[in-house]
JSON list of C-alpha atoms in Angstrom, two decimals:
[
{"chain": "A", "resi": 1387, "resn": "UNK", "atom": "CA", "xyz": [67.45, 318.57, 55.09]},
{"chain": "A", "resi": 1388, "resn": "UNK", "atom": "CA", "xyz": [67.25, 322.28, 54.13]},
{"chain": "A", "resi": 1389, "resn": "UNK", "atom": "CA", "xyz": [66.44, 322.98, 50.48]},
{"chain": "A", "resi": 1390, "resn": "UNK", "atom": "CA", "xyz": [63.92, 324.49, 48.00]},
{"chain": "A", "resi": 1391, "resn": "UNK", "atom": "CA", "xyz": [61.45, 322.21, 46.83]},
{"chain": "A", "resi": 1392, "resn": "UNK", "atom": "CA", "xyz": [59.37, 323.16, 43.25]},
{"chain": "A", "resi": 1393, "resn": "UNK", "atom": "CA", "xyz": [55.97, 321.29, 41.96]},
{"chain": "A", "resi": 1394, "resn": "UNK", "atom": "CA", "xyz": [55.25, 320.01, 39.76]},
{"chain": "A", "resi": 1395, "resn": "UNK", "atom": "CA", "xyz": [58.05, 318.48, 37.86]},
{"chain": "A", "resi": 1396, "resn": "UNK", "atom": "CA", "xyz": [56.01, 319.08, 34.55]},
{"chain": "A", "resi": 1397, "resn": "UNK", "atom": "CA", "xyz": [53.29, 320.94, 33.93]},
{"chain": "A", "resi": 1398, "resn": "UNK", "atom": "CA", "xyz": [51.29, 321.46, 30.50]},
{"chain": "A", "resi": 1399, "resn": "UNK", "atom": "CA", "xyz": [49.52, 324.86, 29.29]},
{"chain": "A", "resi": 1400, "resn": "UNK", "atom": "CA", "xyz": [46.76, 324.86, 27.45]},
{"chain": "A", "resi": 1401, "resn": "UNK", "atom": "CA", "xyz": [45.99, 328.03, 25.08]},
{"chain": "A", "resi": 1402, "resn": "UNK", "atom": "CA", "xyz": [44.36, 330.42, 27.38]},
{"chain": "A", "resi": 1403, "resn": "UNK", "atom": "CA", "xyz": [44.97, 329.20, 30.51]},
{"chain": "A", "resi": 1404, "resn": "UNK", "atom": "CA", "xyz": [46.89, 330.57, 33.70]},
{"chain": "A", "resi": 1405, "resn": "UNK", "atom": "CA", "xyz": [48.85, 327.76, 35.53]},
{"chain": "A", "resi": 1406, "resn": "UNK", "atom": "CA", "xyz": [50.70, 328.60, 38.54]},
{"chain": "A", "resi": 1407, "resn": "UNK", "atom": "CA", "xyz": [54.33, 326.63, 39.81]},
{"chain": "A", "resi": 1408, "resn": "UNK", "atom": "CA", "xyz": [55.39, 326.08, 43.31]},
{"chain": "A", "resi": 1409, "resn": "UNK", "atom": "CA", "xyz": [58.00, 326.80, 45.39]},
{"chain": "A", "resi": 1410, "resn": "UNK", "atom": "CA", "xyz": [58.98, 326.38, 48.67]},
{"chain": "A", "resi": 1411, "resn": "UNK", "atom": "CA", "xyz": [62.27, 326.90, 50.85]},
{"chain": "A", "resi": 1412, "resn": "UNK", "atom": "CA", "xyz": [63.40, 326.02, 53.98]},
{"chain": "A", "resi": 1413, "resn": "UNK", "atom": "CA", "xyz": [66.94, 327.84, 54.35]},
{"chain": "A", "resi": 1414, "resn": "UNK", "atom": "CA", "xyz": [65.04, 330.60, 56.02]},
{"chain": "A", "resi": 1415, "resn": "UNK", "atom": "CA", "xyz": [66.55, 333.19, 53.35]},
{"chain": "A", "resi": 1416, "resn": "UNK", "atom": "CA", "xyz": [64.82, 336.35, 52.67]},
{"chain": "A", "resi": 1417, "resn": "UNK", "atom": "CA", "xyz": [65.14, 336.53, 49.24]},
{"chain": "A", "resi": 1418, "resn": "UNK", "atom": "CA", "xyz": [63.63, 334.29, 46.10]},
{"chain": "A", "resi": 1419, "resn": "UNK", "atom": "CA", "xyz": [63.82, 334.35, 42.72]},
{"chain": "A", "resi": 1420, "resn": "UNK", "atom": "CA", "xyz": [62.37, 333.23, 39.52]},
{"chain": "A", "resi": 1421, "resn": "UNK", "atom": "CA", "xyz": [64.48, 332.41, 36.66]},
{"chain": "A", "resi": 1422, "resn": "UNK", "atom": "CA", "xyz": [63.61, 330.84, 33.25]},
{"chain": "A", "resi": 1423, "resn": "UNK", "atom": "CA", "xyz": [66.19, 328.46, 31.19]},
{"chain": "A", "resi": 1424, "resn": "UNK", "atom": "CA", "xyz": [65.84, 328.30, 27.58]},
{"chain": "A", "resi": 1425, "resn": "UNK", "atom": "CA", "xyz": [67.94, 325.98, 25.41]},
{"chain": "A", "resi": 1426, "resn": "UNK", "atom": "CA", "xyz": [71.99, 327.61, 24.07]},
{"chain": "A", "resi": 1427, "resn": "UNK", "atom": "CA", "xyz": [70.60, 330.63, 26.74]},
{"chain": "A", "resi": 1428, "resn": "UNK", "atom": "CA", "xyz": [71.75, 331.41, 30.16]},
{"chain": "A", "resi": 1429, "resn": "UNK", "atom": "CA", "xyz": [69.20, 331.85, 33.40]},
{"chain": "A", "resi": 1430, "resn": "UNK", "atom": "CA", "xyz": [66.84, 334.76, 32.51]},
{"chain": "A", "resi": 1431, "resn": "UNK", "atom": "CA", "xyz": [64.90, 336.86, 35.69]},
{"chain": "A", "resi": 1432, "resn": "UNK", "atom": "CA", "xyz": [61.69, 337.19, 35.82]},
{"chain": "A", "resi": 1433, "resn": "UNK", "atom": "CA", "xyz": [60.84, 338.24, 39.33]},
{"chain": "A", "resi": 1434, "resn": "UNK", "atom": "CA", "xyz": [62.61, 338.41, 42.89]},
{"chain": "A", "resi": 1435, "resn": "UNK", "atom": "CA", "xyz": [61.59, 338.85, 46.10]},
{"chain": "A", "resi": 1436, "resn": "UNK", "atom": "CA", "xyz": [64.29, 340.18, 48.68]},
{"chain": "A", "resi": 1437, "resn": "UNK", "atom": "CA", "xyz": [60.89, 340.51, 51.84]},
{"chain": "A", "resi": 1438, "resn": "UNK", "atom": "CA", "xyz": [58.17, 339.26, 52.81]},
{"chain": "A", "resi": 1439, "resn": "UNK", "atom": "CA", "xyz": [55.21, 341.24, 50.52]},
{"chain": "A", "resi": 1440, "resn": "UNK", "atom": "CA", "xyz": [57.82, 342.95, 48.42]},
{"chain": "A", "resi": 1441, "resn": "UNK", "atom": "CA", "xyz": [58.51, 341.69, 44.96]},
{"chain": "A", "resi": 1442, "resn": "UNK", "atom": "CA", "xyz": [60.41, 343.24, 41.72]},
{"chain": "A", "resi": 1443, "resn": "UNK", "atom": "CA", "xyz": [60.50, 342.73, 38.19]},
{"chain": "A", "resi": 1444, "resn": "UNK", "atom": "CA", "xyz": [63.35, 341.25, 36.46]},
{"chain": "A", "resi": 1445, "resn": "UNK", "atom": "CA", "xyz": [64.24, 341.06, 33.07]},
{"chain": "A", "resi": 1446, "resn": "UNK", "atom": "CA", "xyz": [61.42, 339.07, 31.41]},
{"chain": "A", "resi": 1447, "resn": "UNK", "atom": "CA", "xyz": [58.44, 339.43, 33.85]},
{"chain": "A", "resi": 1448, "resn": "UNK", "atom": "CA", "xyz": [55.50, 340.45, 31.12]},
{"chain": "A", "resi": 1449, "resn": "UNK", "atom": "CA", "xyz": [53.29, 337.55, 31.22]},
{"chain": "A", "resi": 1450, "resn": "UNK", "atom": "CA", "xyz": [54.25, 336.33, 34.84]},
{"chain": "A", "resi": 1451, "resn": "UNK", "atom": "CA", "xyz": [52.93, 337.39, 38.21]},
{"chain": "A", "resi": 1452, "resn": "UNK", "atom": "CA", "xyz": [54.19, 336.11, 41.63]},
{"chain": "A", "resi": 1453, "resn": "UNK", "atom": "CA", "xyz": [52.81, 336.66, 45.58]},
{"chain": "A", "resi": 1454, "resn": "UNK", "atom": "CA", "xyz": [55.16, 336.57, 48.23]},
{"chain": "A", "resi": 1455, "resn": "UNK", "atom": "CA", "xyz": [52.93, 336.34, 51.22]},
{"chain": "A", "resi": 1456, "resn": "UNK", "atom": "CA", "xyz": [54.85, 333.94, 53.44]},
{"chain": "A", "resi": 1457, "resn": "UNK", "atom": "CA", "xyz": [58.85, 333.83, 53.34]},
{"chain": "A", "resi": 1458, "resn": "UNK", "atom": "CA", "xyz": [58.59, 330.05, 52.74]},
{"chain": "A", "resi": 1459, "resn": "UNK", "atom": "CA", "xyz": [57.13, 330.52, 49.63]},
{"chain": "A", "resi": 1460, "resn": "UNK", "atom": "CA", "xyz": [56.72, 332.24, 46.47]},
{"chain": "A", "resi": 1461, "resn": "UNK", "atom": "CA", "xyz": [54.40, 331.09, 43.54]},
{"chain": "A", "resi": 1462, "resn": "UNK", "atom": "CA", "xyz": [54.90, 331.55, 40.16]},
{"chain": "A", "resi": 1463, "resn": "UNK", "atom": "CA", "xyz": [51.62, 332.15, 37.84]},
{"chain": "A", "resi": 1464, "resn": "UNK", "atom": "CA", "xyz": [52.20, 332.57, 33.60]},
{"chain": "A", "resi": 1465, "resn": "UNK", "atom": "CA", "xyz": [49.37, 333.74, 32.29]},
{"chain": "A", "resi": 1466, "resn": "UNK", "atom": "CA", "xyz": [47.57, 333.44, 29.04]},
{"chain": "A", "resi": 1467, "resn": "UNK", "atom": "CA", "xyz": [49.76, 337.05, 27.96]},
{"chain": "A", "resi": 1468, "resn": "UNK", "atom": "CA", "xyz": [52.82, 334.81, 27.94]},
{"chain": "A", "resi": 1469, "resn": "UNK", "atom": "CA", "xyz": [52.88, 333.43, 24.29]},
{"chain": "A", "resi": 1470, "resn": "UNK", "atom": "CA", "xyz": [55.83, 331.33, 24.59]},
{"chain": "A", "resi": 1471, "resn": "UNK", "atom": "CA", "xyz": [55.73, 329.87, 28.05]},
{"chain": "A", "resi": 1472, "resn": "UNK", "atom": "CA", "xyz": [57.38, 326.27, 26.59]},
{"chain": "A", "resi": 1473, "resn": "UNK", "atom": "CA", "xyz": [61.00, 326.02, 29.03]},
{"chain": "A", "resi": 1474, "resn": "UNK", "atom": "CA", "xyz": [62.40, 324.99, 32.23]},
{"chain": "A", "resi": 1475, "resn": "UNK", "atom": "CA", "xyz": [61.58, 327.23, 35.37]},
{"chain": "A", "resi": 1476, "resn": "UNK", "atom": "CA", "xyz": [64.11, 327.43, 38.29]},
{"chain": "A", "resi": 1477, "resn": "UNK", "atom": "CA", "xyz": [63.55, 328.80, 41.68]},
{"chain": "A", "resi": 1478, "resn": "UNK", "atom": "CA", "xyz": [66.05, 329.86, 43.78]},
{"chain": "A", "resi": 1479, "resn": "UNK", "atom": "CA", "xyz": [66.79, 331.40, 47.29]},
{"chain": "A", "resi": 1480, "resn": "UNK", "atom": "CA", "xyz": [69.64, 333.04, 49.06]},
{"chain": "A", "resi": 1481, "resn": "UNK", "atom": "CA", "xyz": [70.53, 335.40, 52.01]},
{"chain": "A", "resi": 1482, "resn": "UNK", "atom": "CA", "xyz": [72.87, 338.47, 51.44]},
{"chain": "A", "resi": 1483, "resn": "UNK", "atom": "CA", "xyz": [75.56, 338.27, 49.32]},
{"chain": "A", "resi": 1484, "resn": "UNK", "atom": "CA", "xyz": [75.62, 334.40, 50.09]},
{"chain": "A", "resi": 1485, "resn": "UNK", "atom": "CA", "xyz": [75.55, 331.98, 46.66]},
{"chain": "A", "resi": 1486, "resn": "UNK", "atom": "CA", "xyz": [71.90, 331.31, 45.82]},
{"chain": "A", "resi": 1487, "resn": "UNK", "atom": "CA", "xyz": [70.80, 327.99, 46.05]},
{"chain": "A", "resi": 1488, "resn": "UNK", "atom": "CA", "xyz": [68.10, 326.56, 43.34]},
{"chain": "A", "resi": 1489, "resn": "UNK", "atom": "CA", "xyz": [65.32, 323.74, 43.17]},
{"chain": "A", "resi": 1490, "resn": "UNK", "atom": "CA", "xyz": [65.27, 320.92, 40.55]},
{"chain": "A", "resi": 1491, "resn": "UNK", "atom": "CA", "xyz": [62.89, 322.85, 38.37]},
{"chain": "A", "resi": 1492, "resn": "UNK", "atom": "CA", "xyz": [59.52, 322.43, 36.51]},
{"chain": "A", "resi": 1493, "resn": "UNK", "atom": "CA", "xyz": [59.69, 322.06, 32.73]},
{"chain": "A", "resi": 1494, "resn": "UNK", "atom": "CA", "xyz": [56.31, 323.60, 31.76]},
{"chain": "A", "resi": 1495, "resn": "UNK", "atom": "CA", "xyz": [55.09, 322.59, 27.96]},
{"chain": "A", "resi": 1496, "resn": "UNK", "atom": "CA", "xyz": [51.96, 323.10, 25.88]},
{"chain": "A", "resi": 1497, "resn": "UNK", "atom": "CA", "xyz": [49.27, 321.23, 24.76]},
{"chain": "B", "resi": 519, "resn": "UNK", "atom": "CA", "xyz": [76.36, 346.85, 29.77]},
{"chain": "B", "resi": 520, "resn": "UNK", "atom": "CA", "xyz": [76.73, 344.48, 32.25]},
{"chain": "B", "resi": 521, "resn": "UNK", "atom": "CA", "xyz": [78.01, 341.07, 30.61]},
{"chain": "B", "resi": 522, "resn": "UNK", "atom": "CA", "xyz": [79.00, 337.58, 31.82]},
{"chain": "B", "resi": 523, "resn": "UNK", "atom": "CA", "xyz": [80.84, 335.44, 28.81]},
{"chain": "B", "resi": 524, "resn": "UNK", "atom": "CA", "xyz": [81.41, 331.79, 28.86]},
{"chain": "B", "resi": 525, "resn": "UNK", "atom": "CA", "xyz": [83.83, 330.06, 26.57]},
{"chain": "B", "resi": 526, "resn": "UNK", "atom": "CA", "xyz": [83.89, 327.53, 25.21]},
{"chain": "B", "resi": 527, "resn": "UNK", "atom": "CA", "xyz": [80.61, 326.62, 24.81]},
{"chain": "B", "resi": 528, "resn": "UNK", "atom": "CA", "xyz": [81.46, 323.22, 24.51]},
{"chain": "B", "resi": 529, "resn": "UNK", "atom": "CA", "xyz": [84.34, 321.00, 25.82]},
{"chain": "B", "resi": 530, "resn": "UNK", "atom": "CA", "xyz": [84.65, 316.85, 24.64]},
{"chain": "B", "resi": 531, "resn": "UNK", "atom": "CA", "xyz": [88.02, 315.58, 27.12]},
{"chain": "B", "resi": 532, "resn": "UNK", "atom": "CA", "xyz": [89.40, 312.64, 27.77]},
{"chain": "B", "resi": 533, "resn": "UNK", "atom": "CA", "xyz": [88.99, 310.89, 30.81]},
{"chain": "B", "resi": 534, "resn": "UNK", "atom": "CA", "xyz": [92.21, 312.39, 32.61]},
{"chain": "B", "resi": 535, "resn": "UNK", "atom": "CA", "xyz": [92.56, 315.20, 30.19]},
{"chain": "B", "resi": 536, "resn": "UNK", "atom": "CA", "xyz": [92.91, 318.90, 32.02]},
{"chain": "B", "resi": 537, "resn": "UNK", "atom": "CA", "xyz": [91.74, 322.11, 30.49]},
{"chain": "B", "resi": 538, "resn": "UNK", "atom": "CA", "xyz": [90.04, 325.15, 32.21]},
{"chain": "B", "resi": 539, "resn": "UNK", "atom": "CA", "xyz": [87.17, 326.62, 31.06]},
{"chain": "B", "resi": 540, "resn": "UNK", "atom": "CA", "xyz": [86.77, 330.77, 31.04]},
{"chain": "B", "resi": 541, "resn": "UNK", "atom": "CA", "xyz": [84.13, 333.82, 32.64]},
{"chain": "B", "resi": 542, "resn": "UNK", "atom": "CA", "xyz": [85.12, 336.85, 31.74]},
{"chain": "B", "resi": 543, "resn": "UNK", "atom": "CA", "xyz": [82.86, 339.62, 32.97]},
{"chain": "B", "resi": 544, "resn": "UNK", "atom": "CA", "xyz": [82.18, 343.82, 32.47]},
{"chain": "B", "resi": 545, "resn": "UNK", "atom": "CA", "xyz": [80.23, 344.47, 35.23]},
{"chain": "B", "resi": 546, "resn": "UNK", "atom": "CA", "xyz": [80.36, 347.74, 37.13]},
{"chain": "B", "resi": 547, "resn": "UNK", "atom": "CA", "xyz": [81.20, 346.66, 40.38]},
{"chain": "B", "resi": 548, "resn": "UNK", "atom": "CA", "xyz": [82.02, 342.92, 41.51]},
{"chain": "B", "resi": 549, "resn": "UNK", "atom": "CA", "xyz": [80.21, 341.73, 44.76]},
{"chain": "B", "resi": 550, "resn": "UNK", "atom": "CA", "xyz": [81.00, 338.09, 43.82]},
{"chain": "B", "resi": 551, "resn": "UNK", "atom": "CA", "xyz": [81.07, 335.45, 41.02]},
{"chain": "B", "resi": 552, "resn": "UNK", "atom": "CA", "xyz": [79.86, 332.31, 41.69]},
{"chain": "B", "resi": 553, "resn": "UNK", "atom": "CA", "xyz": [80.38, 328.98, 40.10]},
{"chain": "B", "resi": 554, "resn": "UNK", "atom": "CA", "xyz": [77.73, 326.34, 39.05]},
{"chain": "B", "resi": 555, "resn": "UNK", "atom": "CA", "xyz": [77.09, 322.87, 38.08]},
{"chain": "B", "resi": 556, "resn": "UNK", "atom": "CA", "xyz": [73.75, 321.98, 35.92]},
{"chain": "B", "resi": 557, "resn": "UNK", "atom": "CA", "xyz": [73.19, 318.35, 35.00]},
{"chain": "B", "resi": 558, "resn": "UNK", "atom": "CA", "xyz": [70.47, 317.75, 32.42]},
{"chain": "B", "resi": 559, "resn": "UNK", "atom": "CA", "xyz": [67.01, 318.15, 34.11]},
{"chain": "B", "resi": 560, "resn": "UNK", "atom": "CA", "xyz": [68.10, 319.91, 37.16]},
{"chain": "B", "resi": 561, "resn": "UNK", "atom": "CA", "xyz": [68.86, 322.65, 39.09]},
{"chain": "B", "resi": 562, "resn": "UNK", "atom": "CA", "xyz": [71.96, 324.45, 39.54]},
{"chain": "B", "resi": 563, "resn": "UNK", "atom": "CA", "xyz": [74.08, 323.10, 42.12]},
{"chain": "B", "resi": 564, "resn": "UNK", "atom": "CA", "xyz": [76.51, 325.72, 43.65]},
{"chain": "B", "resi": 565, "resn": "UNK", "atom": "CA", "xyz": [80.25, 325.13, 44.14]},
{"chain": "B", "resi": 566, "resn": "UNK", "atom": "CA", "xyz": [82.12, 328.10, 44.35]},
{"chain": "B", "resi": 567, "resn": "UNK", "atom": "CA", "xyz": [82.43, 331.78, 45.71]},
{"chain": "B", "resi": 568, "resn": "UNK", "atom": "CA", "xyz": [85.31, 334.26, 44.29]},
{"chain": "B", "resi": 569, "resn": "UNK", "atom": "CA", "xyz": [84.85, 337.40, 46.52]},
{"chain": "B", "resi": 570, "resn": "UNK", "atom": "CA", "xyz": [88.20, 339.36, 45.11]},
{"chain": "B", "resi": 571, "resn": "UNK", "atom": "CA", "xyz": [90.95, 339.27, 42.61]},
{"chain": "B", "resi": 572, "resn": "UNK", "atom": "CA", "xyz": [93.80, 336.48, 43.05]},
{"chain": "B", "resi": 573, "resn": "UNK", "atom": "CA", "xyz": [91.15, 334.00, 45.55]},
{"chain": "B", "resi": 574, "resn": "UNK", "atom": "CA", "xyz": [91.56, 330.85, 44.20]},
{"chain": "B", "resi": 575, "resn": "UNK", "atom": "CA", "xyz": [89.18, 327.55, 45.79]},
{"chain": "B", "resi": 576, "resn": "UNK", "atom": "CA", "xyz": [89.57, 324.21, 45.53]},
{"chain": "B", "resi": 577, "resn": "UNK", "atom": "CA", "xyz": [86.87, 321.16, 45.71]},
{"chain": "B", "resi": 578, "resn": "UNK", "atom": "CA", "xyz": [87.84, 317.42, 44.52]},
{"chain": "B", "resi": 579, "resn": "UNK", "atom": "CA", "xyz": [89.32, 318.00, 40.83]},
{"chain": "B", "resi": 580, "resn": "UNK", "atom": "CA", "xyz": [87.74, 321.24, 40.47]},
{"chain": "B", "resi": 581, "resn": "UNK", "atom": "CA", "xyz": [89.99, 324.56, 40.52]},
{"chain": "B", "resi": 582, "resn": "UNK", "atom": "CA", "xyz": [88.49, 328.09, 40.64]},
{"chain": "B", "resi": 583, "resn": "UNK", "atom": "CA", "xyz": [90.66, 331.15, 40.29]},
{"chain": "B", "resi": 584, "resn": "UNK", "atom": "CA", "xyz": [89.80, 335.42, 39.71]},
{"chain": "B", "resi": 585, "resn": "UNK", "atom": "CA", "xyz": [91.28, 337.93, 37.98]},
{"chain": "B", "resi": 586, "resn": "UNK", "atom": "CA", "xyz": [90.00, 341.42, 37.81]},
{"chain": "B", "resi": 587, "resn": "UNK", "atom": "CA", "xyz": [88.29, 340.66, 34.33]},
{"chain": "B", "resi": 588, "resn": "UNK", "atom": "CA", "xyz": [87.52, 336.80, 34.26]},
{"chain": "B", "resi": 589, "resn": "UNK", "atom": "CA", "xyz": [87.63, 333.49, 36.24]},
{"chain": "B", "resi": 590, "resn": "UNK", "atom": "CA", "xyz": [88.88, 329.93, 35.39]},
{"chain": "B", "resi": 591, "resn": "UNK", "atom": "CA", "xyz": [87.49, 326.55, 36.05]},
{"chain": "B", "resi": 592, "resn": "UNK", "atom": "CA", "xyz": [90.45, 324.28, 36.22]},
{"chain": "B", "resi": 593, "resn": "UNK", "atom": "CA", "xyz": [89.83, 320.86, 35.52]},
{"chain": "B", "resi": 594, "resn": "UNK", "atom": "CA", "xyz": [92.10, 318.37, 36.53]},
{"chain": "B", "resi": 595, "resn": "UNK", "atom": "CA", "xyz": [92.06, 314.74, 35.29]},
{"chain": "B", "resi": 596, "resn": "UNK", "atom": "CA", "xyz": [88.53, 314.70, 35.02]},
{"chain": "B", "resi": 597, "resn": "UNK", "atom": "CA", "xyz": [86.52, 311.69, 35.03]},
{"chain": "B", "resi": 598, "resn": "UNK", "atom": "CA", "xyz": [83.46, 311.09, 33.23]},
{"chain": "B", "resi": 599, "resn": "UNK", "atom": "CA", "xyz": [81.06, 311.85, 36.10]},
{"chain": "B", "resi": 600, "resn": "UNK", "atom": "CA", "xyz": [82.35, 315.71, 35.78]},
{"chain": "B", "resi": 601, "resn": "UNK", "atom": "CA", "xyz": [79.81, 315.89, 32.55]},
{"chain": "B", "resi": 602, "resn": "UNK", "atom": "CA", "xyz": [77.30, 318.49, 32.97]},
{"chain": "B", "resi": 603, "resn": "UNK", "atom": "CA", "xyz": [76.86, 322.02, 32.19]},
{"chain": "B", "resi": 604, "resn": "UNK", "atom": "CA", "xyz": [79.15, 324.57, 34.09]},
{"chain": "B", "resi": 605, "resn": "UNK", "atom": "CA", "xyz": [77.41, 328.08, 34.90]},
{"chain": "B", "resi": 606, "resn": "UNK", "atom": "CA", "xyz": [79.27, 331.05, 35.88]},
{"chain": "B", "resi": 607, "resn": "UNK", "atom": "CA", "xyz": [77.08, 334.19, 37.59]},
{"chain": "B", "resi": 608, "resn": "UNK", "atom": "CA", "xyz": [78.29, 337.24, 38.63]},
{"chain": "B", "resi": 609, "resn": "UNK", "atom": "CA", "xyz": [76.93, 339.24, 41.93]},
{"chain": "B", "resi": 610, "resn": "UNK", "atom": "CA", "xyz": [77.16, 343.45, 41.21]},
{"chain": "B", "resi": 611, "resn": "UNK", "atom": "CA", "xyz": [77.48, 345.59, 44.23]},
{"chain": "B", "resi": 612, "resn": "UNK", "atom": "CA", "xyz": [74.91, 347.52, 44.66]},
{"chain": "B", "resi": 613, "resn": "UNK", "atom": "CA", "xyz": [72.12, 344.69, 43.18]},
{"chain": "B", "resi": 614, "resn": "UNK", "atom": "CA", "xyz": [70.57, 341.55, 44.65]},
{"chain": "B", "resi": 615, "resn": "UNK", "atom": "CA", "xyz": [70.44, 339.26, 41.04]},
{"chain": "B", "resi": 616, "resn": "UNK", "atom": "CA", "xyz": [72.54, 337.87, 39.38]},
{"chain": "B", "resi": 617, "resn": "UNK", "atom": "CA", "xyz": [73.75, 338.23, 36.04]},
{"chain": "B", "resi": 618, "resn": "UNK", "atom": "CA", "xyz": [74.76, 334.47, 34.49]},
{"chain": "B", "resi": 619, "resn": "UNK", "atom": "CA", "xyz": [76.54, 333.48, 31.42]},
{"chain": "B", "resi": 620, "resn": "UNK", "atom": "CA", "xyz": [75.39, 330.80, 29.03]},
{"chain": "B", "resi": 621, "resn": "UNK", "atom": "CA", "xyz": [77.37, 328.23, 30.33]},
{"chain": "B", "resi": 622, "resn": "UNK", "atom": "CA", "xyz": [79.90, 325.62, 29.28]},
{"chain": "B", "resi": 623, "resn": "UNK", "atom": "CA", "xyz": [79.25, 322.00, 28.37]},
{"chain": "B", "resi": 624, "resn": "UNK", "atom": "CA", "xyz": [82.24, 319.24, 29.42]},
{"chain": "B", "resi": 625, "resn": "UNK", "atom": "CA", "xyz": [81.60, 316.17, 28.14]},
{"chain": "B", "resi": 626, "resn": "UNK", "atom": "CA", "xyz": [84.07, 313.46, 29.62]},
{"chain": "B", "resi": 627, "resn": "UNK", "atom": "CA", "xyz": [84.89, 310.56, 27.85]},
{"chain": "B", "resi": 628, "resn": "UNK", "atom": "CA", "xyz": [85.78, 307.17, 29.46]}
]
């Protein structure tokens, strides 16, 4: 079955610390995103990816960094300059002006 | 600036009860809006694509329709299992993101 698959489900922070999420597709799409989901707020960018080694900023990208060095895949790190990193991380893919299709999430907390 | 609007934010039916919920959208240019389902914990699953004014698609109980300023979710004797979180995005033309709105919650009652 085609689909996007993010790791871990949850993931805790500690104060200081980088942690990086997963996520990996296998539509075969070009493009990826990142979005973040806060509670009574709609899906917020952080970064996309419409190539292969080719990535822009979105809306909230300070504190984040991605790679995109396969097409399969495109990690997520928050660093330590993220001071609110607590919410629910989505992933998504698509390929032209088709819908975008998104994984099940992680919901990153901290300790 | 470019805006997507959900309303209500909130919606308790009946089991059977219609309603509709409402997008409405300034955007620049429309590419496409696209219709979502979230249920608690998950992603996004996709159900619809509204390319141009006066498309209308259909899918079980579900009823989308476009108008050059909003869309409409028709809802049509829902049933309980229709509960999540409804997510409306909107595609600009010359831009690969998407802008989304905040979402509606339907809450079905047996």
């Amino acid at each position: 079955d085609g689909g996007i698959t993010q790791s871990p489900k949850y993931l805790f922070r500690k104060e200081g610390q980088n942690v990086t999420l997963s996520c990996e597709q296998n539509l075969n799409h070009d493009a990826m995103y990142w979005y973040r989901q806060d509670p009574g707020q709609g899906l917020r960018l952080i970064y996309y990816s419409q190539i292969v080694n080719d990535f822009q900023k979105g809306d909230i990208a300070e504190g984040y960094s991605v790679s995109r060095e396969k097409k399969e895949s495109f990690p997520l790190t928050v660093t330590s300059a993220q001071k609110n990193p607590t919410a629910f991380y989505l992933c998504a893919s698509s390929q032209g002006a088709q819908p975008q299709h998104f994984g099940d999430g992680t919901r990153l907390s901290i300790l | 600036e470019d805006q997507v609007t959900q309303s209500p934010e909130a919606l308790r039916l009946q089991e059977g009860e219609s309603s509709s919920l409402n997008c409405s959208y300034t955007v620049s240019g429309l590419r496409g809006l696209f219709w979502y389902r979230q249920d608690p914990g998950k992603g996004p699953e996709f159900l619809f694509t509204l390319y141009s004014a006066g498309e209308e698609k259909e899918k079980e109980r579900l009823k989308a329709t476009l108008t050059k300023k909003e869309s409409f979710l028709h809802i049509t004797a829902p049933k309980p299992e229709d509960s999540a979180t409804y997510l409306c995005a909107v595609l600009m033309t010359g831009f690969q993101k998407l802008v989304f709105g905040t979402g509606t919650r339907l809450l079905v009652s047996p």
